[in-house]
Short mmCIF file of C-alpha atoms in Angstrom, two decimals:
data_model
loop_
_atom_site.label_atom_id
_atom_site.label_comp_id
_atom_site.label_asym_id
_atom_site.label_seq_id
_atom_site.Cartn_x
_atom_site.Cartn_y
_atom_site.Cartn_z
CA MET A 210 -17.46 -1.92 8.64
CA VAL A 211 -18.12 -1.73 4.88
CA ILE A 212 -16.31 -4.98 4.17
CA GLU A 213 -16.13 -7.95 6.53
CA ILE A 214 -14.26 -11.05 5.44
CA ASN A 215 -14.79 -13.84 7.90
CA ASP A 216 -12.57 -16.93 7.93
CA ILE A 217 -12.59 -17.47 4.13
CA SER A 218 -10.58 -20.16 2.36
CA ARG A 219 -10.29 -20.80 -1.37
CA THR A 220 -9.06 -24.13 -2.76
CA PHE A 221 -8.35 -24.92 -6.40
CA GLU A 222 -7.90 -28.27 -8.08
CA GLN A 223 -4.97 -28.48 -10.47
CA LYS A 224 -4.07 -31.75 -12.10
CA LYS A 225 -5.94 -33.65 -9.41
CA GLU A 226 -3.98 -31.76 -6.76
CA LYS A 227 -5.63 -29.37 -4.28
CA ILE A 228 -4.04 -25.96 -3.99
CA GLU A 229 -5.07 -23.73 -1.09
CA ALA A 230 -4.87 -20.17 -2.41
CA LEU A 231 -6.48 -18.65 0.73
CA SER A 232 -6.50 -20.14 4.22
CA HIS A 233 -8.77 -18.82 6.97
CA VAL A 234 -8.49 -15.16 6.08
CA SER A 235 -10.40 -12.57 8.14
CA LEU A 236 -10.38 -8.77 7.55
CA ALA A 237 -12.58 -5.88 8.58
CA ILE A 238 -12.40 -2.74 6.41
CA GLU A 239 -13.94 0.50 7.60
CA LYS A 240 -15.94 2.91 5.50
CA GLY A 241 -13.79 5.55 3.77
CA ASP A 242 -10.50 3.66 4.35
CA ILE A 243 -7.83 3.00 1.70
CA TYR A 244 -6.87 -0.49 2.68
CA GLY A 245 -3.75 -2.06 1.26
CA ILE A 246 -3.21 -5.77 0.79
CA ILE A 247 0.40 -6.59 0.06
CA GLY A 248 2.21 -9.80 -0.72
CA PHE A 249 4.75 -11.30 -3.11
CA SER A 250 3.57 -13.12 -6.23
CA GLY A 251 1.49 -16.15 -5.30
CA ALA A 252 0.62 -14.91 -1.80
CA GLY A 253 -3.12 -14.99 -2.55
CA LYS A 254 -3.85 -11.24 -2.59
CA SER A 255 -5.52 -11.15 -5.97
CA THR A 256 -7.62 -14.17 -5.13
CA LEU A 257 -8.65 -12.43 -1.87
CA VAL A 258 -9.74 -9.19 -3.59
CA ARG A 259 -11.70 -11.16 -6.17
CA CYS A 260 -13.55 -12.91 -3.35
CA ILE A 261 -14.94 -9.54 -2.26
CA ASN A 262 -17.11 -9.24 -5.40
CA LEU A 263 -17.28 -13.01 -5.85
CA LEU A 264 -15.37 -13.14 -9.14
CA GLU A 265 -13.83 -15.96 -7.09
CA ARG A 266 -16.16 -17.73 -4.72
CA PRO A 267 -14.66 -18.76 -1.40
CA THR A 268 -14.62 -22.51 -0.64
CA ALA A 269 -15.47 -21.64 2.97
CA GLY A 270 -16.27 -18.57 5.05
CA THR A 271 -18.37 -15.51 4.37
CA VAL A 272 -17.96 -12.09 2.78
CA THR A 273 -20.17 -9.12 3.75
CA VAL A 274 -20.23 -5.84 1.80
CA ASP A 275 -22.23 -2.90 2.97
CA GLY A 276 -24.28 -5.02 5.25
CA LYS A 277 -25.08 -7.73 2.63
CA GLU A 278 -23.61 -11.20 2.87
CA VAL A 279 -22.57 -11.51 -0.74
CA THR A 280 -21.71 -15.21 -0.36
CA ALA A 281 -25.39 -15.87 0.38
CA LEU A 282 -26.94 -13.79 -2.50
CA THR A 283 -28.82 -15.21 -5.44
CA ALA A 284 -27.30 -14.67 -8.89
CA GLN A 285 -29.64 -11.73 -9.59
CA GLU A 286 -28.96 -10.12 -6.21
CA LEU A 287 -25.24 -10.54 -6.73
CA ARG A 288 -25.45 -8.75 -10.15
CA GLN A 289 -27.13 -5.79 -8.44
CA THR A 290 -24.60 -5.73 -5.54
CA ARG A 291 -21.65 -5.88 -7.91
CA LYS A 292 -22.76 -2.56 -9.44
CA LYS A 293 -21.82 -0.96 -6.18
CA ILE A 294 -18.36 -2.53 -6.21
CA GLY A 295 -16.11 -0.92 -8.80
CA MET A 296 -12.92 -2.67 -9.88
CA ILE A 297 -9.83 -1.64 -11.84
CA PHE A 298 -7.03 -3.90 -13.09
CA GLN A 299 -3.35 -3.84 -13.95
CA HIS A 300 -3.95 -3.95 -17.70
CA PHE A 301 -6.92 -1.55 -17.84
CA ASN A 302 -9.35 -3.97 -19.68
CA LEU A 303 -10.66 -1.19 -22.01
CA MET A 304 -12.56 -2.01 -25.20
CA ARG A 305 -10.29 -0.98 -28.09
CA SER A 306 -13.15 -0.56 -30.57
CA ARG A 307 -14.94 2.02 -28.36
CA THR A 308 -14.07 5.63 -27.59
CA VAL A 309 -13.14 6.78 -24.13
CA ALA A 310 -16.66 8.09 -23.56
CA GLN A 311 -18.18 4.80 -24.80
CA ASN A 312 -15.94 2.79 -22.49
CA VAL A 313 -17.03 4.90 -19.46
CA ALA A 314 -20.69 4.70 -20.52
CA PHE A 315 -20.69 0.92 -20.93
CA PRO A 316 -21.67 0.03 -17.30
CA LEU A 317 -24.71 2.40 -17.62
CA LYS A 318 -26.18 0.40 -20.50
CA LYS A 319 -29.09 -0.93 -18.45
CA SER A 320 -29.16 1.79 -15.84
CA GLY A 321 -32.48 3.28 -16.97
CA LEU A 322 -30.85 6.68 -17.59
CA SER A 323 -31.61 8.59 -20.78
CA LYS A 324 -28.98 9.13 -23.43
CA GLU A 325 -28.51 12.72 -22.30
CA GLU A 326 -28.21 11.70 -18.66
CA ILE A 327 -25.61 9.10 -19.57
CA ARG A 328 -23.69 11.66 -21.68
CA GLN A 329 -23.72 14.11 -18.85
CA LYS A 330 -22.62 11.49 -16.26
CA VAL A 331 -19.79 10.35 -18.51
CA MET A 332 -18.53 13.88 -18.96
CA GLU A 333 -18.62 14.47 -15.20
CA LEU A 334 -16.56 11.30 -14.62
CA LEU A 335 -14.03 12.25 -17.28
CA GLU A 336 -13.69 15.66 -15.68
CA LEU A 337 -13.16 13.99 -12.35
CA VAL A 338 -10.22 12.03 -13.78
CA ASP A 339 -8.97 15.01 -15.79
CA LEU A 340 -9.67 13.54 -19.19
CA SER A 341 -12.53 15.67 -20.54
CA GLU A 342 -10.66 16.48 -23.78
CA LYS A 343 -10.16 12.70 -24.52
CA ALA A 344 -13.86 11.76 -24.69
CA ASN A 345 -13.84 10.96 -28.40
CA VAL A 346 -10.46 9.30 -28.80
CA TYR A 347 -9.76 5.57 -28.71
CA PRO A 348 -7.68 3.67 -26.08
CA SER A 349 -4.84 3.08 -28.55
CA GLN A 350 -4.26 6.87 -28.61
CA LEU A 351 -3.75 7.07 -24.85
CA SER A 352 -0.81 6.62 -22.55
CA GLY A 353 -0.80 3.96 -19.86
CA GLY A 354 -1.72 6.45 -17.18
CA GLN A 355 -4.57 7.87 -19.28
CA LYS A 356 -5.90 4.40 -19.91
CA GLN A 357 -5.99 3.75 -16.17
CA ARG A 358 -7.81 7.05 -15.64
CA VAL A 359 -10.44 5.87 -18.12
CA ALA A 360 -10.67 2.57 -16.25
CA ILE A 361 -11.14 4.46 -12.97
CA ALA A 362 -13.87 6.67 -14.46
CA ARG A 363 -15.67 3.55 -15.83
CA SER A 364 -15.47 1.85 -12.42
CA LEU A 365 -17.24 4.83 -10.85
CA ALA A 366 -20.11 4.94 -13.34
CA ASN A 367 -22.60 3.18 -11.08
CA ASP A 368 -21.69 5.21 -7.98
CA PRO A 369 -19.98 2.36 -6.11
CA LYS A 370 -19.37 2.36 -2.39
CA VAL A 371 -16.23 0.22 -2.79
CA LEU A 372 -13.45 0.40 -5.34
CA LEU A 373 -11.18 -2.69 -5.75
CA CYS A 374 -7.73 -2.03 -7.27
CA ASP A 375 -5.91 -5.17 -8.41
CA GLU A 376 -2.27 -4.16 -9.02
CA ALA A 377 -3.66 -0.97 -10.62
CA THR A 378 -0.22 0.70 -10.92
CA SER A 379 2.04 -2.26 -11.67
CA ALA A 380 2.20 -1.54 -15.44
CA LEU A 381 2.96 2.14 -14.94
CA ASP A 382 6.24 4.08 -14.53
CA PRO A 383 6.98 5.71 -11.15
CA GLN A 384 5.84 9.21 -12.12
CA THR A 385 2.59 7.92 -13.60
CA THR A 386 2.06 5.63 -10.56
CA HIS A 387 2.31 8.64 -8.29
CA SER A 388 -0.30 10.56 -10.30
CA ILE A 389 -2.72 7.59 -10.31
CA LEU A 390 -2.34 7.11 -6.58
CA LYS A 391 -2.99 10.81 -6.02
CA LEU A 392 -6.11 10.50 -8.15
CA ILE A 393 -7.30 7.46 -6.12
CA LYS A 394 -6.73 9.35 -2.87
CA ASP A 395 -8.60 12.41 -4.18
CA ILE A 396 -11.54 10.26 -5.26
CA ASN A 397 -11.49 8.49 -1.89
CA ARG A 398 -11.86 11.85 -0.17
CA LYS A 399 -14.34 13.50 -2.53
CA LEU A 400 -16.70 10.51 -2.77
CA ASN A 401 -16.02 8.94 0.67
CA LEU A 402 -15.26 5.79 -1.29
CA THR A 403 -13.74 2.74 0.41
CA VAL A 404 -10.73 1.54 -1.55
CA VAL A 405 -9.08 -1.90 -1.38
CA LEU A 406 -5.71 -1.80 -3.03
CA ILE A 407 -3.73 -4.91 -4.00
CA THR A 408 -0.02 -4.45 -4.57
CA HIS A 409 3.39 -6.00 -4.27
CA GLU A 410 5.07 -2.62 -3.73
CA MET A 411 5.45 -1.26 -0.14
CA GLY A 412 6.01 2.22 -1.58
CA VAL A 413 2.40 2.22 -2.86
CA VAL A 414 1.07 1.26 0.53
CA LYS A 415 3.23 3.91 2.20
CA GLU A 416 1.99 6.62 -0.13
CA ILE A 417 -1.81 6.34 0.23
CA CYS A 418 -3.06 3.55 2.49
CA ASP A 419 -4.56 3.94 5.96
CA ARG A 420 -4.32 0.31 6.97
CA VAL A 421 -2.51 -2.69 5.47
CA ALA A 422 -2.63 -6.47 5.59
CA VAL A 423 0.45 -8.47 4.72
CA MET A 424 -0.14 -11.84 3.01
CA GLU A 425 2.07 -14.89 2.69
CA HIS A 426 1.11 -18.37 1.42
CA GLY A 427 -2.58 -17.57 1.41
CA ARG A 428 -2.70 -16.22 4.95
CA VAL A 429 -2.77 -12.76 6.49
CA VAL A 430 0.32 -12.72 8.69
CA GLU A 431 0.26 -9.12 9.85
CA GLN A 432 -2.22 -6.21 9.69
CA GLY A 433 -2.80 -2.80 11.19
CA GLU A 434 -2.31 0.89 10.65
CA VAL A 435 0.35 1.53 8.00
CA PHE A 436 2.46 3.60 10.39
CA ASN A 437 2.51 0.90 13.07
CA VAL A 438 3.29 -1.88 10.57
CA PHE A 439 6.12 0.18 9.06
CA ALA A 440 7.53 1.35 12.37
CA ASP A 441 7.43 -1.98 14.18
CA PRO A 442 7.09 -4.92 11.78
CA ARG A 443 6.58 -8.24 13.56
CA GLN A 444 7.00 -10.69 10.64
CA GLU A 445 10.04 -11.36 8.48
CA ILE A 446 7.98 -11.02 5.30
CA THR A 447 6.93 -7.50 6.39
CA ARG A 448 10.50 -6.57 7.11
CA SER A 449 11.49 -7.75 3.66
CA PHE A 450 8.89 -5.45 2.07
CA ILE A 451 9.97 -2.49 4.11
CA HIS A 452 13.60 -2.99 3.23
CA THR A 453 12.76 -2.76 -0.42
CA THR A 454 11.77 0.93 0.04
CA SER A 455 14.56 1.94 2.39
CA ASP A 456 18.17 3.00 1.81
CA LEU A 457 19.06 2.23 5.46
CA ARG A 458 19.95 -1.39 4.62
CA LYS A 459 22.78 -0.33 2.38
CA ILE A 460 25.00 0.03 5.46
CA GLU A 461 25.27 -3.81 5.64
CA GLU A 462 26.54 -3.93 2.09
CA LEU A 463 29.16 -1.21 2.80
CA ILE A 464 30.39 -3.10 5.89
CA GLU A 465 30.58 -6.39 3.93
CA GLU A 466 32.59 -4.57 1.25
CA ASP A 467 34.76 -2.97 3.92
CA SER A 468 34.12 0.45 2.34
CA PRO A 469 36.22 3.41 3.52
CA VAL A 470 32.88 5.08 4.48
CA VAL A 471 32.45 2.68 7.36
CA GLN A 472 36.04 2.51 8.61
CA LEU A 473 35.93 3.37 12.34
CA LYS A 474 38.37 4.96 14.64
CA PRO A 475 38.81 3.53 18.18
CA GLY A 476 35.77 4.42 20.28
CA GLU A 477 33.37 5.02 17.38
CA LEU A 478 30.32 3.00 16.46
CA ILE A 479 27.73 2.89 13.67
CA VAL A 480 24.10 2.96 14.66
CA ARG A 481 20.80 2.79 12.79
CA LEU A 482 18.18 5.09 14.38
CA SER A 483 14.57 4.53 13.49
CA TYR A 484 11.25 6.15 14.51
CA ILE A 485 9.01 3.60 16.18
CA GLN A 486 6.26 5.88 17.52
CA ARG A 487 4.40 8.86 16.08
CA ASN A 488 5.37 11.44 18.77
CA VAL A 489 8.98 11.96 17.69
CA SER A 490 9.08 15.67 16.83
CA GLU A 491 12.09 17.32 18.43
CA PRO A 492 15.43 17.58 16.56
CA LEU A 493 16.97 14.60 18.35
CA ILE A 494 20.30 14.34 16.52
CA SER A 495 21.27 17.94 17.25
CA THR A 496 19.86 17.61 20.80
CA VAL A 497 22.04 14.55 21.77
CA SER A 498 25.07 16.09 20.08
CA ARG A 499 24.87 19.15 22.32
CA LYS A 500 23.53 17.43 25.42
CA PHE A 501 26.14 14.64 25.52
CA ASP A 502 28.99 16.35 23.67
CA ILE A 503 29.25 13.68 20.97
CA VAL A 504 29.45 13.83 17.17
CA LEU A 505 26.93 12.11 14.88
CA ASN A 506 28.16 11.82 11.29
CA ILE A 507 25.15 10.81 9.19
CA ILE A 508 25.91 8.28 6.44
CA PHE A 509 22.34 7.66 5.23
CA SER A 510 18.98 9.24 5.99
CA ASP A 511 15.60 8.00 4.79
CA ILE A 512 12.66 9.82 6.27
CA ALA A 513 9.14 9.72 4.87
CA ILE A 514 5.79 11.09 6.08
CA VAL A 515 3.31 8.25 6.62
CA GLN A 516 -0.13 9.11 7.99
CA ASN A 517 1.14 12.60 8.86
CA ALA A 518 4.05 11.37 10.98
CA PRO A 519 7.74 10.91 10.22
CA ILE A 520 8.94 7.40 9.68
CA GLY A 521 12.26 5.91 8.69
CA GLY A 522 15.52 6.86 10.23
CA THR A 523 19.24 7.51 9.83
CA VAL A 524 22.45 5.57 9.89
CA ALA A 525 25.28 7.47 11.61
CA ILE A 526 28.76 7.12 12.97
CA ILE A 527 28.92 8.27 16.66
CA SER A 528 32.16 9.61 18.12
CA GLY A 529 32.84 10.66 21.65
CA GLU A 530 33.57 9.50 25.19
CA ARG A 531 32.33 5.93 25.87
CA GLU A 532 30.13 6.99 28.83
CA GLN A 533 28.61 9.94 26.90
CA ILE A 534 27.79 7.66 23.92
CA THR A 535 26.11 5.12 26.30
CA GLN A 536 24.03 7.96 27.90
CA ALA A 537 23.08 9.35 24.45
CA ILE A 538 21.80 5.94 23.28
CA ALA A 539 19.75 5.56 26.49
CA TYR A 540 18.31 9.03 25.95
CA LEU A 541 17.29 8.17 22.32
CA ILE A 542 15.62 4.95 23.45
CA GLU A 543 13.73 6.91 26.12
CA LYS A 544 12.53 9.24 23.32
CA ASN A 545 10.99 6.31 21.39
CA VAL A 546 13.78 5.99 18.86
CA GLY A 547 14.86 2.51 17.85
CA VAL A 548 18.68 2.17 18.25
CA GLU A 549 20.53 -0.66 16.51
CA VAL A 550 24.31 -0.86 16.83
CA ILE A 551 25.65 -2.04 13.46
CA LYS A 552 29.39 -1.88 14.05
CA ASP A 553 31.23 -1.12 17.31
CA ALA A 554 34.88 0.00 17.70
CA ARG A 555 34.57 1.20 21.32
CA VAL A 556 37.46 0.11 23.48
CA SER A 557 36.29 -2.44 26.01
CA GLU A 558 36.91 -1.72 29.63
#
């Protein structure tokens, strides 16, 4: 494990009142992982990530990074350790009076490298983030995505083993967010860099993370591989996040509105089908249609590839003989598909 967070808590005093921002949080993050930490505003996720490099010092518990217990280091030892922990922020934190190259070079000020070695390293980093041609411009001349690329290059100047990303894409539009996430993933692979990514957007986690921890009220309430957490969420807060990225919940709105789309004939029903395991590969909808002589009319479909496996599902109206529909549903469940009956107009026996 590159990062081990063991039973940490963080308490603040505000107007003589104690506020517990973190409560008994434990995480273990493996080398080379992109680890997402997600939560709504005030969940404690930013406080947690800042405890990793001790920008916030835990009130209790220990933090170990690359084998060193950072919570036990002297001030001088901590300064040296922090050089191997890069960090990028939502608002970039670039120095406006310095050029792009000077911003990237800033962490190398006391590195012992010569001016030429620093210049060469800066150009290599700018090439890595695809900004070589912007070396001599100032931050005010850059777009938001370009500013974040500069911040990423600067964070890599001291060859860190860990990169902390605190809401790094929250100020960016969707297209730019996608390009920055792709860059982070490329850097993760090329440099075997461990990335800890704080976000309030499940779409960000879905796009690049290997594992995820869900936070609520200063606690980690759920954690695991992204696929497993998406496919089978255990906590209501996790389900809330997942629903923000899925169209499959629109069916409830249509039923509430009594939309013509969801008007059923006798014997029909509406089901939500969802993938809950990785090994769903056969064309199940066409298979059950043929095998059981039923019709599935798809209303919504929302399938994404997460960790190289399909996840999501479909909402469909099923028509056919009652017994055949029952057998088809049993068959889907046997094939590791989650089946939720949303509306049922089958005639009771």
